[in-house]
PDB file of C-alpha atoms in Angstrom:
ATOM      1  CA  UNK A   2      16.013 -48.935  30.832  1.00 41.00           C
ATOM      2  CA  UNK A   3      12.694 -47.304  29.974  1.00 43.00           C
ATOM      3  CA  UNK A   4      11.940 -43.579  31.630  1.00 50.00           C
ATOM      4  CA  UNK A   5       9.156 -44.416  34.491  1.00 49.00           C
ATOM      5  CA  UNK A   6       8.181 -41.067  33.041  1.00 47.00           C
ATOM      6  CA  UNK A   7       7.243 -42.680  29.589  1.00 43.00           C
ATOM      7  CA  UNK A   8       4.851 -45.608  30.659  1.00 45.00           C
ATOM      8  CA  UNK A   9       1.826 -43.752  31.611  1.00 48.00           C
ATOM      9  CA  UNK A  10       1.862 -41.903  28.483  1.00 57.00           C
ATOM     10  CA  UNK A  11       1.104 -44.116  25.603  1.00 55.00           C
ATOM     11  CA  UNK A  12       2.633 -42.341  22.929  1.00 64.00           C
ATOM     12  CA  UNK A  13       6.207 -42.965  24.718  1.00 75.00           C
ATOM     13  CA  UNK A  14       4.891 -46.536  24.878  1.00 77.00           C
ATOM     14  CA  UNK A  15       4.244 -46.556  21.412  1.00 76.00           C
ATOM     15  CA  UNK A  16       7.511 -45.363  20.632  1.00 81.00           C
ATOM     16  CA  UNK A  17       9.259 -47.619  22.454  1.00 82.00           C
ATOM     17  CA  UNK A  18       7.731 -50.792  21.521  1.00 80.00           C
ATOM     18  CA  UNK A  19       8.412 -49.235  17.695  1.00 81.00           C
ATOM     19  CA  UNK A  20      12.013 -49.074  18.577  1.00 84.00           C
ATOM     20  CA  UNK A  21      12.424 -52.648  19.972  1.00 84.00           C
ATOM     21  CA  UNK A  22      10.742 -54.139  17.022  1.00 81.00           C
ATOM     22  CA  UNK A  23      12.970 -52.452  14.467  1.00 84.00           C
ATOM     23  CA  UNK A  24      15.738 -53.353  16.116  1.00 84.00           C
ATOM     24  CA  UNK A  25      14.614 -57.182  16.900  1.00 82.00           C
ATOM     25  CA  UNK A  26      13.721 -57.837  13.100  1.00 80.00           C
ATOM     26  CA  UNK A  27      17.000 -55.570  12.083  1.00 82.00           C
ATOM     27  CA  UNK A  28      18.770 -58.393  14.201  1.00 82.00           C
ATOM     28  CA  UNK A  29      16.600 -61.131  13.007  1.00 77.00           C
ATOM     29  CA  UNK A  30      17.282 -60.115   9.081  1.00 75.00           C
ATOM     30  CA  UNK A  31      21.200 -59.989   9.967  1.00 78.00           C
ATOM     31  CA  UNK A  32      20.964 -55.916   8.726  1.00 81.00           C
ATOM     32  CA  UNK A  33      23.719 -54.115   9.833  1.00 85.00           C
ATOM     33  CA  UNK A  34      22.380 -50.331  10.017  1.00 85.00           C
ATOM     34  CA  UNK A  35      23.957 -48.943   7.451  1.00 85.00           C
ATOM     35  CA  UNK A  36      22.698 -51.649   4.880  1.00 86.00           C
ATOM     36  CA  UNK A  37      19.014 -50.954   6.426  1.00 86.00           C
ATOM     37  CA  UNK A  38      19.817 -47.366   5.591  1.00 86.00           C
ATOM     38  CA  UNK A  39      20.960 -47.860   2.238  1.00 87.00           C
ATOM     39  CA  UNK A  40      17.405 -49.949   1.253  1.00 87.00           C
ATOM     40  CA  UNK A  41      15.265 -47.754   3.047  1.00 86.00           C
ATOM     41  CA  UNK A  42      16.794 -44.285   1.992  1.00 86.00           C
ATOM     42  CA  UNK A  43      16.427 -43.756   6.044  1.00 84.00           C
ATOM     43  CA  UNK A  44      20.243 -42.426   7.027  1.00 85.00           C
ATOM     44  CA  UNK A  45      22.167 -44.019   9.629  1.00 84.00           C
ATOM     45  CA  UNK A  46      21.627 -41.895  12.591  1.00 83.00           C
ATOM     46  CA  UNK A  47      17.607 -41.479  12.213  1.00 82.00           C
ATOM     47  CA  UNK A  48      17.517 -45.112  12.127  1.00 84.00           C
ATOM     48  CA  UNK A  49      19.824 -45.264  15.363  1.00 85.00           C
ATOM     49  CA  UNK A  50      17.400 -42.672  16.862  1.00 84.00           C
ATOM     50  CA  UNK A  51      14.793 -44.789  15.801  1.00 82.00           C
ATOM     51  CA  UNK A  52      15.738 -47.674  17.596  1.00 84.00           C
ATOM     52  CA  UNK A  53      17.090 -45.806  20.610  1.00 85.00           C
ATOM     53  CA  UNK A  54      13.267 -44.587  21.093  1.00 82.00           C
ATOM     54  CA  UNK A  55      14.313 -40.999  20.269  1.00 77.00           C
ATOM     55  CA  UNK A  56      13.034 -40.858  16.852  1.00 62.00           C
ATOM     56  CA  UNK A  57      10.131 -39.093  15.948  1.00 67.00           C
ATOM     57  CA  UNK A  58       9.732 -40.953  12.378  1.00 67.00           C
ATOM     58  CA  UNK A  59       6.862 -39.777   9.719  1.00 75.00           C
ATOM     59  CA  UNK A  60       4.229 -42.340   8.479  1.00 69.00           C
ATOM     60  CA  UNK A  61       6.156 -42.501   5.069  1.00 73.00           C
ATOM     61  CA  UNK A  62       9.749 -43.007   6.020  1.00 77.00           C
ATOM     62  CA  UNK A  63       8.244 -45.927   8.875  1.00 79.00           C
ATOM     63  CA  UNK A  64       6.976 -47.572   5.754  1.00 80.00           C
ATOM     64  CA  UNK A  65       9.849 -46.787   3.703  1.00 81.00           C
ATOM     65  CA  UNK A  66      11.938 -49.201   6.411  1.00 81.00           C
ATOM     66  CA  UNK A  67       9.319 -51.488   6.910  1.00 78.00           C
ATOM     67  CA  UNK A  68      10.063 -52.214   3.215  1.00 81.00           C
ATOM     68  CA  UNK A  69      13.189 -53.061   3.505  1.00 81.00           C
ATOM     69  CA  UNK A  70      13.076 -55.324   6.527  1.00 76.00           C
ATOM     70  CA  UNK A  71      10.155 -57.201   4.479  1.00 75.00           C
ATOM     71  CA  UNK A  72       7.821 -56.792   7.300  1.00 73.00           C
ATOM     72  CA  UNK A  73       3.995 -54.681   7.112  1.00 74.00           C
ATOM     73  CA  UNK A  74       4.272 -51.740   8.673  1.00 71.00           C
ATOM     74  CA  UNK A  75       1.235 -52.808  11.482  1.00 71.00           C
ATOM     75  CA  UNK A  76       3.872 -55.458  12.640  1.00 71.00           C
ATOM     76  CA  UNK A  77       6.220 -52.709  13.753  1.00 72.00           C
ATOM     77  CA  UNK A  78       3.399 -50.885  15.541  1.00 69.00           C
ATOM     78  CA  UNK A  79       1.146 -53.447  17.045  1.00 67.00           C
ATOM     79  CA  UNK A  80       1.546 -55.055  20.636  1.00 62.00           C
ATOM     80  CA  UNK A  81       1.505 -58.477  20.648  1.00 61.00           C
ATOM     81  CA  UNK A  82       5.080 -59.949  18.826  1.00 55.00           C
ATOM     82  CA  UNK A  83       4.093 -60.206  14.956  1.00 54.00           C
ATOM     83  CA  UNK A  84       3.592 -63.558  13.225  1.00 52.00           C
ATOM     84  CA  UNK A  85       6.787 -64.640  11.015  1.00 58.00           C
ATOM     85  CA  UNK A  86       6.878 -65.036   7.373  1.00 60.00           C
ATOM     86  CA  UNK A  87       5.929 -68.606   7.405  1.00 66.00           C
ATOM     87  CA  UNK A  88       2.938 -68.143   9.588  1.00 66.00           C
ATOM     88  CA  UNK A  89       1.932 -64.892   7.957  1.00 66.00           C
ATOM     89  CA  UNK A  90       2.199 -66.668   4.766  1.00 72.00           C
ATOM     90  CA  UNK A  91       0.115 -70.458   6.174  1.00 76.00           C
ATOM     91  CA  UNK A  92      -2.299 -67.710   7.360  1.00 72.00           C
ATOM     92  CA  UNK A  93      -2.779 -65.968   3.210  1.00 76.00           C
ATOM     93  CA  UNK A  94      -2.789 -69.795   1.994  1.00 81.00           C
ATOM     94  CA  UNK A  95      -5.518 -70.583   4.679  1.00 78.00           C
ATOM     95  CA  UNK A  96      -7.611 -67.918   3.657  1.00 77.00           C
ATOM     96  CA  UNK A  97      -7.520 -68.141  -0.050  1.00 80.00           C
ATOM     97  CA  UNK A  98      -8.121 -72.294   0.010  1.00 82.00           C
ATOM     98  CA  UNK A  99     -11.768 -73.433  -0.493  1.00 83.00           C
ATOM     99  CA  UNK A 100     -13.676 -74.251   2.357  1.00 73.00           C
ATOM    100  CA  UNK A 101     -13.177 -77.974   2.280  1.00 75.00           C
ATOM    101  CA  UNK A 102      -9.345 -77.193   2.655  1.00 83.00           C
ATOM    102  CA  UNK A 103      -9.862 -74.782   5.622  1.00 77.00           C
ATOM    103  CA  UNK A 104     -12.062 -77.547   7.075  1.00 70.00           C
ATOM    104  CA  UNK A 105      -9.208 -80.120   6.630  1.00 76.00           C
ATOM    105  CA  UNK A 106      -7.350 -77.687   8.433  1.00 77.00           C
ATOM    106  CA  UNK A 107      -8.957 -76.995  11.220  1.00 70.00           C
ATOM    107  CA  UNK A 108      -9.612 -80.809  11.543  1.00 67.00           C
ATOM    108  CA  UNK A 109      -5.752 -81.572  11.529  1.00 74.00           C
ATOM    109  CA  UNK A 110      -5.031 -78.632  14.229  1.00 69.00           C
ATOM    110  CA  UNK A 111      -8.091 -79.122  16.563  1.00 60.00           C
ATOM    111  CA  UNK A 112      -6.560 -82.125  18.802  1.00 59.00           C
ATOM    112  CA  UNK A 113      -3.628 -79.938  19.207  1.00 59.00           C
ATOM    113  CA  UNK A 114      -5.637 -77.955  21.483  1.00 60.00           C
ATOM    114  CA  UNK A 115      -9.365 -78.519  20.951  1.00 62.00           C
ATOM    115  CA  UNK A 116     -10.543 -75.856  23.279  1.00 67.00           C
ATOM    116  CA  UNK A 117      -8.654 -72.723  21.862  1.00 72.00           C
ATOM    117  CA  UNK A 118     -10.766 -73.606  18.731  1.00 76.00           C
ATOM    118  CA  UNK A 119     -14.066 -73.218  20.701  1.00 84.00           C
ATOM    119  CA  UNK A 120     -12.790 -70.215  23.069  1.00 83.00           C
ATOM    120  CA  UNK A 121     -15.416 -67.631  23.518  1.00 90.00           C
ATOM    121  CA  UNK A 122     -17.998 -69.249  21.099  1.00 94.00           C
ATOM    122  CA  UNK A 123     -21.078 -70.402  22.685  1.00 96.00           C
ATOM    123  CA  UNK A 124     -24.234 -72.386  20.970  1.00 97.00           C
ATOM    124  CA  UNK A 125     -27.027 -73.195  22.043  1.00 98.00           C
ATOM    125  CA  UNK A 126     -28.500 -76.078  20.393  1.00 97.00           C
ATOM    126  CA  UNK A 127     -32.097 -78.177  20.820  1.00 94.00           C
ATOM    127  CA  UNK A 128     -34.834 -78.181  20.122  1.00 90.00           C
ATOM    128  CA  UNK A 129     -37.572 -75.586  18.848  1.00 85.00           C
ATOM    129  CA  UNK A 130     -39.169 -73.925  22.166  1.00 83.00           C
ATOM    130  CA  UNK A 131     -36.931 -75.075  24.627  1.00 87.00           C
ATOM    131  CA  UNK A 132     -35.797 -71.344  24.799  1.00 91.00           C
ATOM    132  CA  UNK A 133     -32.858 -71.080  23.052  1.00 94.00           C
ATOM    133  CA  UNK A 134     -33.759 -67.652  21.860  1.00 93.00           C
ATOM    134  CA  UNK A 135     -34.959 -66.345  25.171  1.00 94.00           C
ATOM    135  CA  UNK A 136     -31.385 -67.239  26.809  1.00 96.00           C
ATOM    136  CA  UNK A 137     -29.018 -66.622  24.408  1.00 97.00           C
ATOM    137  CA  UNK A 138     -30.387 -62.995  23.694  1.00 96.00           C
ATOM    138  CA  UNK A 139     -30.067 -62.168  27.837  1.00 97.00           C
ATOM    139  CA  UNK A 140     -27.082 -64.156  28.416  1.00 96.00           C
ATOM    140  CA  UNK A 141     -25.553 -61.916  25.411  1.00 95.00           C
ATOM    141  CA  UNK A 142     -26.567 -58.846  27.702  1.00 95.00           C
ATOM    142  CA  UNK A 143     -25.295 -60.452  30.687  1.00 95.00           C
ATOM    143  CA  UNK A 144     -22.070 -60.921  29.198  1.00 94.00           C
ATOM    144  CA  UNK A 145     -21.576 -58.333  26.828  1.00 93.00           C
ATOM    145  CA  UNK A 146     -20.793 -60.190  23.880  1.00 93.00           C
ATOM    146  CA  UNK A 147     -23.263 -60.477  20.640  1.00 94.00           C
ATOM    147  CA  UNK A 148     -26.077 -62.925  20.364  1.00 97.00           C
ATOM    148  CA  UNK A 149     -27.022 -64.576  16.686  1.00 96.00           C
ATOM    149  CA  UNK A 150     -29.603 -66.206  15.735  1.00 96.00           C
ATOM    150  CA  UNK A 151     -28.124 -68.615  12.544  1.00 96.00           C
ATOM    151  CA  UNK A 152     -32.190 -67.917  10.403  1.00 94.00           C
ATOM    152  CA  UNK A 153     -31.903 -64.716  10.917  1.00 94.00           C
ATOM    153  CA  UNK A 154     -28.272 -64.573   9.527  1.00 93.00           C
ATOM    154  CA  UNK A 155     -29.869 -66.906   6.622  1.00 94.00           C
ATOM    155  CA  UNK A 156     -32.459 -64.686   6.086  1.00 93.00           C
ATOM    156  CA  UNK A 157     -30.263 -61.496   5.668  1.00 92.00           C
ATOM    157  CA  UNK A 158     -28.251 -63.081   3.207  1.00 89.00           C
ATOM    158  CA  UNK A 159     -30.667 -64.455   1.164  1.00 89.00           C
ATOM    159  CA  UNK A 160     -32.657 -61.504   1.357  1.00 90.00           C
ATOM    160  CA  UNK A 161     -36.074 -63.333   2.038  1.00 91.00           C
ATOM    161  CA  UNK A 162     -38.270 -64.388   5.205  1.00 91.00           C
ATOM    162  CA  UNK A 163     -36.909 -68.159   6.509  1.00 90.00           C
ATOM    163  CA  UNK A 164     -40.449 -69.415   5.075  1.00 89.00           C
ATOM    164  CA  UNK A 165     -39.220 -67.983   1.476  1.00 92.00           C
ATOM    165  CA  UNK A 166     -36.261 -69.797   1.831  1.00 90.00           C
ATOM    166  CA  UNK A 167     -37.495 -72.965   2.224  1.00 90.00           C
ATOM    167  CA  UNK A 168     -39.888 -72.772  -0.173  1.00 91.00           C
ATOM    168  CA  UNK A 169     -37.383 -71.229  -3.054  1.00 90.00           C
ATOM    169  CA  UNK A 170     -34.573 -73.541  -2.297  1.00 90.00           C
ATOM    170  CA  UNK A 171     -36.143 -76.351  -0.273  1.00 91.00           C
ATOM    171  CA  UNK A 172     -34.167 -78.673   2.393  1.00 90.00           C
ATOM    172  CA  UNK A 173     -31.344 -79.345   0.628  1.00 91.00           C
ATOM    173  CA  UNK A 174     -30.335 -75.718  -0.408  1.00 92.00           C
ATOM    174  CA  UNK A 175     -31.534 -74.777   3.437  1.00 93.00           C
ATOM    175  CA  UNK A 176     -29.106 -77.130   4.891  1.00 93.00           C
ATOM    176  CA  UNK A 177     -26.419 -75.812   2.704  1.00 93.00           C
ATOM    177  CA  UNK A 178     -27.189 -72.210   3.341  1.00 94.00           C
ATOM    178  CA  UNK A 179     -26.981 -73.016   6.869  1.00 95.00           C
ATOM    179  CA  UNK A 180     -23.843 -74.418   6.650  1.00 93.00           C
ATOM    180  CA  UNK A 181     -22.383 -71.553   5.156  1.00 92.00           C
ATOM    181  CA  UNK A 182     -24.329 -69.345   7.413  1.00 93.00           C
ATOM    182  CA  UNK A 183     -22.857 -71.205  10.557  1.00 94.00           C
ATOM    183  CA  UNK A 184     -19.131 -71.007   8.439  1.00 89.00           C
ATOM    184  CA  UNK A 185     -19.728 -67.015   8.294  1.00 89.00           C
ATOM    185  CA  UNK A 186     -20.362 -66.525  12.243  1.00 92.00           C
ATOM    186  CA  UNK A 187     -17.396 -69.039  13.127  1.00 88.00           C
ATOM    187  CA  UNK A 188     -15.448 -66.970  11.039  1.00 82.00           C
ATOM    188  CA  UNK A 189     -16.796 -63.284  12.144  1.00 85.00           C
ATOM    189  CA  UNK A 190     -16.909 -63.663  15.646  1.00 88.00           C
ATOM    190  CA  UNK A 191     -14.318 -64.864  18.487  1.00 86.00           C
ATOM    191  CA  UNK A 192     -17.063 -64.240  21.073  1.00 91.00           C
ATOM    192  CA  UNK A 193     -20.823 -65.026  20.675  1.00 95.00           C
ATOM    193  CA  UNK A 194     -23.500 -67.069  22.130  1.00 97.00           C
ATOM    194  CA  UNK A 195     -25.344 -68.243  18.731  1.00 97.00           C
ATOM    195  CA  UNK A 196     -28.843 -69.825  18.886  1.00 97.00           C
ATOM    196  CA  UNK A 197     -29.376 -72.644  15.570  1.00 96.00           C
ATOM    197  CA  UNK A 198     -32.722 -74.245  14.711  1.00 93.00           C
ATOM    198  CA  UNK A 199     -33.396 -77.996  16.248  1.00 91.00           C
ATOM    199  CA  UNK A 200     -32.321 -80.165  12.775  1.00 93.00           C
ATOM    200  CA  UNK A 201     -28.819 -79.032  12.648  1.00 95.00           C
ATOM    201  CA  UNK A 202     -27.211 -82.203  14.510  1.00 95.00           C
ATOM    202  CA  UNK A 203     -29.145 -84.816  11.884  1.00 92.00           C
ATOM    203  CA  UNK A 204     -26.567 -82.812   9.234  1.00 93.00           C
ATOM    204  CA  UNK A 205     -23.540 -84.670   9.998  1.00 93.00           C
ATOM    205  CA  UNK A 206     -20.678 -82.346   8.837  1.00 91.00           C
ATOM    206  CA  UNK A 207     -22.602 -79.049   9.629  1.00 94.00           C
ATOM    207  CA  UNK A 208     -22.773 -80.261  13.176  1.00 95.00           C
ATOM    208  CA  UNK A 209     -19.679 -81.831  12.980  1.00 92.00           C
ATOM    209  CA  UNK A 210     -18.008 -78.265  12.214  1.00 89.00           C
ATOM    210  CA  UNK A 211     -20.299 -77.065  14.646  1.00 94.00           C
ATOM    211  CA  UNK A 212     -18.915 -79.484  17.940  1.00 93.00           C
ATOM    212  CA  UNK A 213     -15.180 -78.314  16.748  1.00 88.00           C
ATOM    213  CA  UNK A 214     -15.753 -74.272  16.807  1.00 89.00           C
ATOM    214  CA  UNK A 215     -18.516 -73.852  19.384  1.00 94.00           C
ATOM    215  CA  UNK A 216     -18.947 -75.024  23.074  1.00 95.00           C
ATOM    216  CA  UNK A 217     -22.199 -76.176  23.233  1.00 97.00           C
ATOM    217  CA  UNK A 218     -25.195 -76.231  25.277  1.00 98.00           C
ATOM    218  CA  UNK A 219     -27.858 -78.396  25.149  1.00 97.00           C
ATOM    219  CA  UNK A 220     -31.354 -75.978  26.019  1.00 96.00           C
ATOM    220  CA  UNK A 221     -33.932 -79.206  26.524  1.00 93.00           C
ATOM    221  CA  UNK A 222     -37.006 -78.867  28.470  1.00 89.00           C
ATOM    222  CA  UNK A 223     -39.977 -81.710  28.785  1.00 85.00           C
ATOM    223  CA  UNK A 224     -42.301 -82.307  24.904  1.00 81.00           C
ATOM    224  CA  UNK A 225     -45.348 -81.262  26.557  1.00 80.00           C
ATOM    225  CA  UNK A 226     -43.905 -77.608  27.592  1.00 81.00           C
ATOM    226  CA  UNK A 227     -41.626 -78.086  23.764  1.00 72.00           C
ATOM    227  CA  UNK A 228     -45.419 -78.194  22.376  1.00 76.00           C
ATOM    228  CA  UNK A 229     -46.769 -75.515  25.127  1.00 78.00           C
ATOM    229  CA  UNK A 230     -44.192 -72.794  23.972  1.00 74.00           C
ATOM    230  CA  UNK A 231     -44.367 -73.102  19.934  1.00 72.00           C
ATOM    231  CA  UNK A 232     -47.987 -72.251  20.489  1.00 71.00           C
ATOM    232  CA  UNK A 233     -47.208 -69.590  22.533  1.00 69.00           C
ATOM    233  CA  UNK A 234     -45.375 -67.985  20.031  1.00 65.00           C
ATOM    234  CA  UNK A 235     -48.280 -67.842  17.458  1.00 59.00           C
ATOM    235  CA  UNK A 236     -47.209 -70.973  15.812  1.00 57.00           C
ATOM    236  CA  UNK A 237     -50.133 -73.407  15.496  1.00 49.00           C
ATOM    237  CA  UNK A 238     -48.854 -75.753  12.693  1.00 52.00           C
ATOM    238  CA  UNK A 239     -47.930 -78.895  15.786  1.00 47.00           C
ATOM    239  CA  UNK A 240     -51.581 -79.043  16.791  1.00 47.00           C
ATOM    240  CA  UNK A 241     -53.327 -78.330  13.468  1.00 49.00           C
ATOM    241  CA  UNK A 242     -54.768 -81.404  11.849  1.00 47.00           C
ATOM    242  CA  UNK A 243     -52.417 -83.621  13.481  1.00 55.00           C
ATOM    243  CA  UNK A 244     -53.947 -85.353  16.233  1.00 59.00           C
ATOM    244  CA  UNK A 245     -50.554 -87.431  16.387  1.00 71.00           C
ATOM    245  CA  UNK A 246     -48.233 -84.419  16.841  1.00 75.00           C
ATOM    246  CA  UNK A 247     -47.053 -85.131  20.689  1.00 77.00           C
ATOM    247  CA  UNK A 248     -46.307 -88.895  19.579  1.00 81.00           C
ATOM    248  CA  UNK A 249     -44.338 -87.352  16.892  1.00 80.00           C
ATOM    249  CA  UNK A 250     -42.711 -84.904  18.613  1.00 81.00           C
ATOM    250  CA  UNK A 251     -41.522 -86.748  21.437  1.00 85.00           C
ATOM    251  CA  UNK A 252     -40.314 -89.509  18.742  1.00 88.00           C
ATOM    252  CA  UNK A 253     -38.478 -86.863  17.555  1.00 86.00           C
ATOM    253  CA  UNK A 254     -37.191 -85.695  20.567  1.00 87.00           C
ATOM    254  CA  UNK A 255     -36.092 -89.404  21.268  1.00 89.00           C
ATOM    255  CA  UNK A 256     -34.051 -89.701  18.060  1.00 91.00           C
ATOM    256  CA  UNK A 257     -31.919 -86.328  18.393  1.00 92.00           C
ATOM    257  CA  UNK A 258     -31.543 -86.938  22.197  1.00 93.00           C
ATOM    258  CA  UNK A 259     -28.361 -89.141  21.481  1.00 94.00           C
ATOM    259  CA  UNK A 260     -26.792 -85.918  19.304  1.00 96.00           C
ATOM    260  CA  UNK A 261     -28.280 -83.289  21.911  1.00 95.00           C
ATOM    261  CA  UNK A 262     -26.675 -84.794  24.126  1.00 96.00           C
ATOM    262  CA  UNK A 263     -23.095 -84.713  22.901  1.00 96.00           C
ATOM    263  CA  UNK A 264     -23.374 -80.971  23.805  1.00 96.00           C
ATOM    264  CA  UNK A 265     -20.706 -80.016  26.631  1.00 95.00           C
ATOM    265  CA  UNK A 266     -23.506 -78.880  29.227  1.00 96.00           C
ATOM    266  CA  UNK A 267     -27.340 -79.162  29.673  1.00 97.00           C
ATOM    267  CA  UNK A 268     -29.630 -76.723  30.605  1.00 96.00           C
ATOM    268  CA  UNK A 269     -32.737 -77.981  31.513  1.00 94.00           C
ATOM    269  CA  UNK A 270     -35.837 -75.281  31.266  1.00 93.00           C
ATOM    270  CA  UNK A 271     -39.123 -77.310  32.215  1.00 89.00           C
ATOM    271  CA  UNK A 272     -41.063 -76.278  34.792  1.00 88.00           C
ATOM    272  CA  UNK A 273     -38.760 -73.190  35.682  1.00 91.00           C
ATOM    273  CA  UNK A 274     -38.642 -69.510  35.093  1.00 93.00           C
ATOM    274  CA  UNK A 275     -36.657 -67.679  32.578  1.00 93.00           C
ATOM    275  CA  UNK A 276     -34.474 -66.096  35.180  1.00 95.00           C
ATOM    276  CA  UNK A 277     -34.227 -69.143  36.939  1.00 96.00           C
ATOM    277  CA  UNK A 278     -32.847 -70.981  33.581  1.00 95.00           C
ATOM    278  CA  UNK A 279     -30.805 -68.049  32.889  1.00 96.00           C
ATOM    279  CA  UNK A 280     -28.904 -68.150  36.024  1.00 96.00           C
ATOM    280  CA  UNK A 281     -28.342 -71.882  35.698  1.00 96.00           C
ATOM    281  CA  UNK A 282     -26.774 -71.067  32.242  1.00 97.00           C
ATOM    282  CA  UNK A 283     -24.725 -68.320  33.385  1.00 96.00           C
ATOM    283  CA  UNK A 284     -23.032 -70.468  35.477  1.00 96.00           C
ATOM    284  CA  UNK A 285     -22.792 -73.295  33.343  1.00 96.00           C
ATOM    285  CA  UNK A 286     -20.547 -70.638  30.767  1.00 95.00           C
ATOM    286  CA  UNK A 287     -19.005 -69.595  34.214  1.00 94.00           C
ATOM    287  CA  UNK A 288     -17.700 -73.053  35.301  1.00 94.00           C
ATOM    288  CA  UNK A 289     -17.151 -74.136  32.562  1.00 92.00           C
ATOM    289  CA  UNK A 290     -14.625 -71.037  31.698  1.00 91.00           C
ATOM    290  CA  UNK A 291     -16.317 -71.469  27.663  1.00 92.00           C
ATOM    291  CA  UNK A 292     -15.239 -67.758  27.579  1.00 90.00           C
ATOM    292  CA  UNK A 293     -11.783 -68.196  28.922  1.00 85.00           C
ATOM    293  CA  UNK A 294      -8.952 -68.093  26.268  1.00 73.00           C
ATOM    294  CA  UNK A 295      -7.860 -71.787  25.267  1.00 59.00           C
ATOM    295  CA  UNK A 296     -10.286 -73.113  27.333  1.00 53.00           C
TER     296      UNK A 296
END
C-alpha cells in the first residue's frame, strides 16, 4: 500500500510509479532479480529497493537497467503505461515510410475509430472572405489552443510572399506545397483550429487527407458580402476589369458548394457580426465535442 504521506509529493509519486514499472517489465521479461542484476551490473538488493520504492537510483545506473530489460529509460519514468516493442517498433516503421505509406496507413486505421484521428483538430474551410481568418484567430484565444493559417505556413517555408510562390512555382507546385504544408500541421499539432485558402476541396487527395485529420467547418456567408469583404481587405483584383466577376463568383461558389458542404458543421456569417458568428462557432466546437479526445 502506498504512504498517504507520499501522494501529494510528486517526487514519492515518481518513485513509486518507477518501482512498479521495473518490476511489471522485470515480470513481463520473465527476469528473475538476480539475472536483472547480473546484465545491469545493478546488485540484487538495490534493485529490490528499487522496486520496493525505497531506492534512490542515479540517472546512470536507471539506464544501466533499462538496458537490460530492453526498454528506453522515459518508459520507466513516464505516466501513462509505455507502448510495447511491437507498437514502439510499427510506430519507427511509420515514421521512416514515405508519405504515401503513412497515408495508406492512416487510411486503413481511420474506420477503426474515425474521430480519434480528427480529435482536437479544427479547420475551417470556404471560401475567401467568408471570415475564416477573423474566427479561427479568436476562437484560438477563446480556447487556448494555436491558430494557423496553411499560406502563411507556405510562405515560411518557402521563404517568399504567397504572391512569389505562385508566380515561382505556379498551381501545380502551389497545390503540392500545400499539401505538404497541410501534412506538416497534421503532424505538429494535436490541437489547432487551422484556416486553408477556398481551392483546397477541388484537390481531391489534399482534401481528402484533409476530411480524415481535421473536423471541419464550413465558414460560408452570401457572394455579395464574399465580394464586399475581399475589397475590404485592400484586395481589388474581383472588381477590376471584370464586369462579370459576381456571375463568376457565385458560379464558383455553386460548384464548391457540394465539397463545402461535406464539412461536419456550417457557420453561416452573412448579415451578422463577428461576435455574433463567433459565438455560433464556439458552440458548434462545443456540441460537437471536436476537442474532446476520440471524439
Amino acid at each position: 500500500m502506498i504512504d498517504p504521506a507520499k501522494v501529494a509529493d510528486p517526487g514519492s509519486e515518481l518513485i513509486d510509479r518507477l518501482a512498479t514499472r521495473v518490476a511489471e517489465v522485470r515480470k513481463k521479461r520473465g527476469l528473475p532479480r538476480r539475472v536483472l542484476s547480473e546484465m545491469s551490473g545493478v546488485s540484487p538488493r538495490y534493485l529490490a529497493q528499487l522496486e520496493a520504492g525505497e531506492g534512490n537510483i542515479s540517472v546512470m545506473l536507471l539506464q544501466r537497467v533499462a538496458e537490460a530489460l530492453d526498454v528506453r529509460i522515459e518508459a520507466l519514468l513516464a505516466e501513462e503505461v509505455p507502448l510495447d516493442h511491437d507498437v514502439q517498433r510499427m510506430a519507427v516503421l511509420f515514421r521512416q515510410a514515405p508519405l504515401e505509406i503513412q497515408h495508406e496507413v492512416r487510411r486503413l486505421l481511420a474506420p477503426q475509430n474515425p474521430a480519434m484521428m480528427r480529435a482536437g483538430r479544427i479547420c475551417l474551410i470556404g471560401l475567401r472572405g467568408a471570415g475564416k481568418s477573423t474566427l479561427g484567430r479568436m476562437a484560438g484565444e477563446a480556447l487556448g489552443i494555436p491558430f494557423v493559417e496553411l499560406n502563411r505556413d507556405i510562405e515560411e517555408h518557402a521563404d517568399m510572399p504567397l504572391a512569389e510562390v505562385m508566380a515561382f512555382y505556379g498551381d501545380t507546385g502551389y497545390r503540392r506545397l500545400e499539401a505538404e504544408a497541410l501534412e506538416r500541421i497534421s503532424a505538429k499539432y494535436d490541437r489547432v483550429i487551422l484556416a486553408v485558402a477556398g481551392g483546397i476541396v477541388a484537390e481531391e487527395k489534399t482534401y481528402a487527407h484533409l476530411l480524415e485529420r481535421f473536423h471541419t467547418v464550413w465558414i460560408r456567408t452570401s457572394a455579395p458580402e464574399h465580394m464586399q469583404r475581399v475589397r475590404a481587405q485592400g484586395d481589388h483584383r474581383p472588381m477590376q476589369g471584370n464586369p462579370a466577376a459576381m456571375a463568376h463568383l457565385r458560379e464558383l461558389l455553386k460548384a464548391r458548394t457540394p465539397l463545402y458542404a461535406q464539412a461536419e458543421a456550417q457557420v453561416n456569417t452573412a448579415n451578422k457580426t463577428v461576435q455574433s458568428s463567433l459565438n455560433n462557432l464556439l458552440a458548434v466546437i462545443a456540441n460537437k465535442r471536436f476537442l474532446d479526445p476520440g471524439t
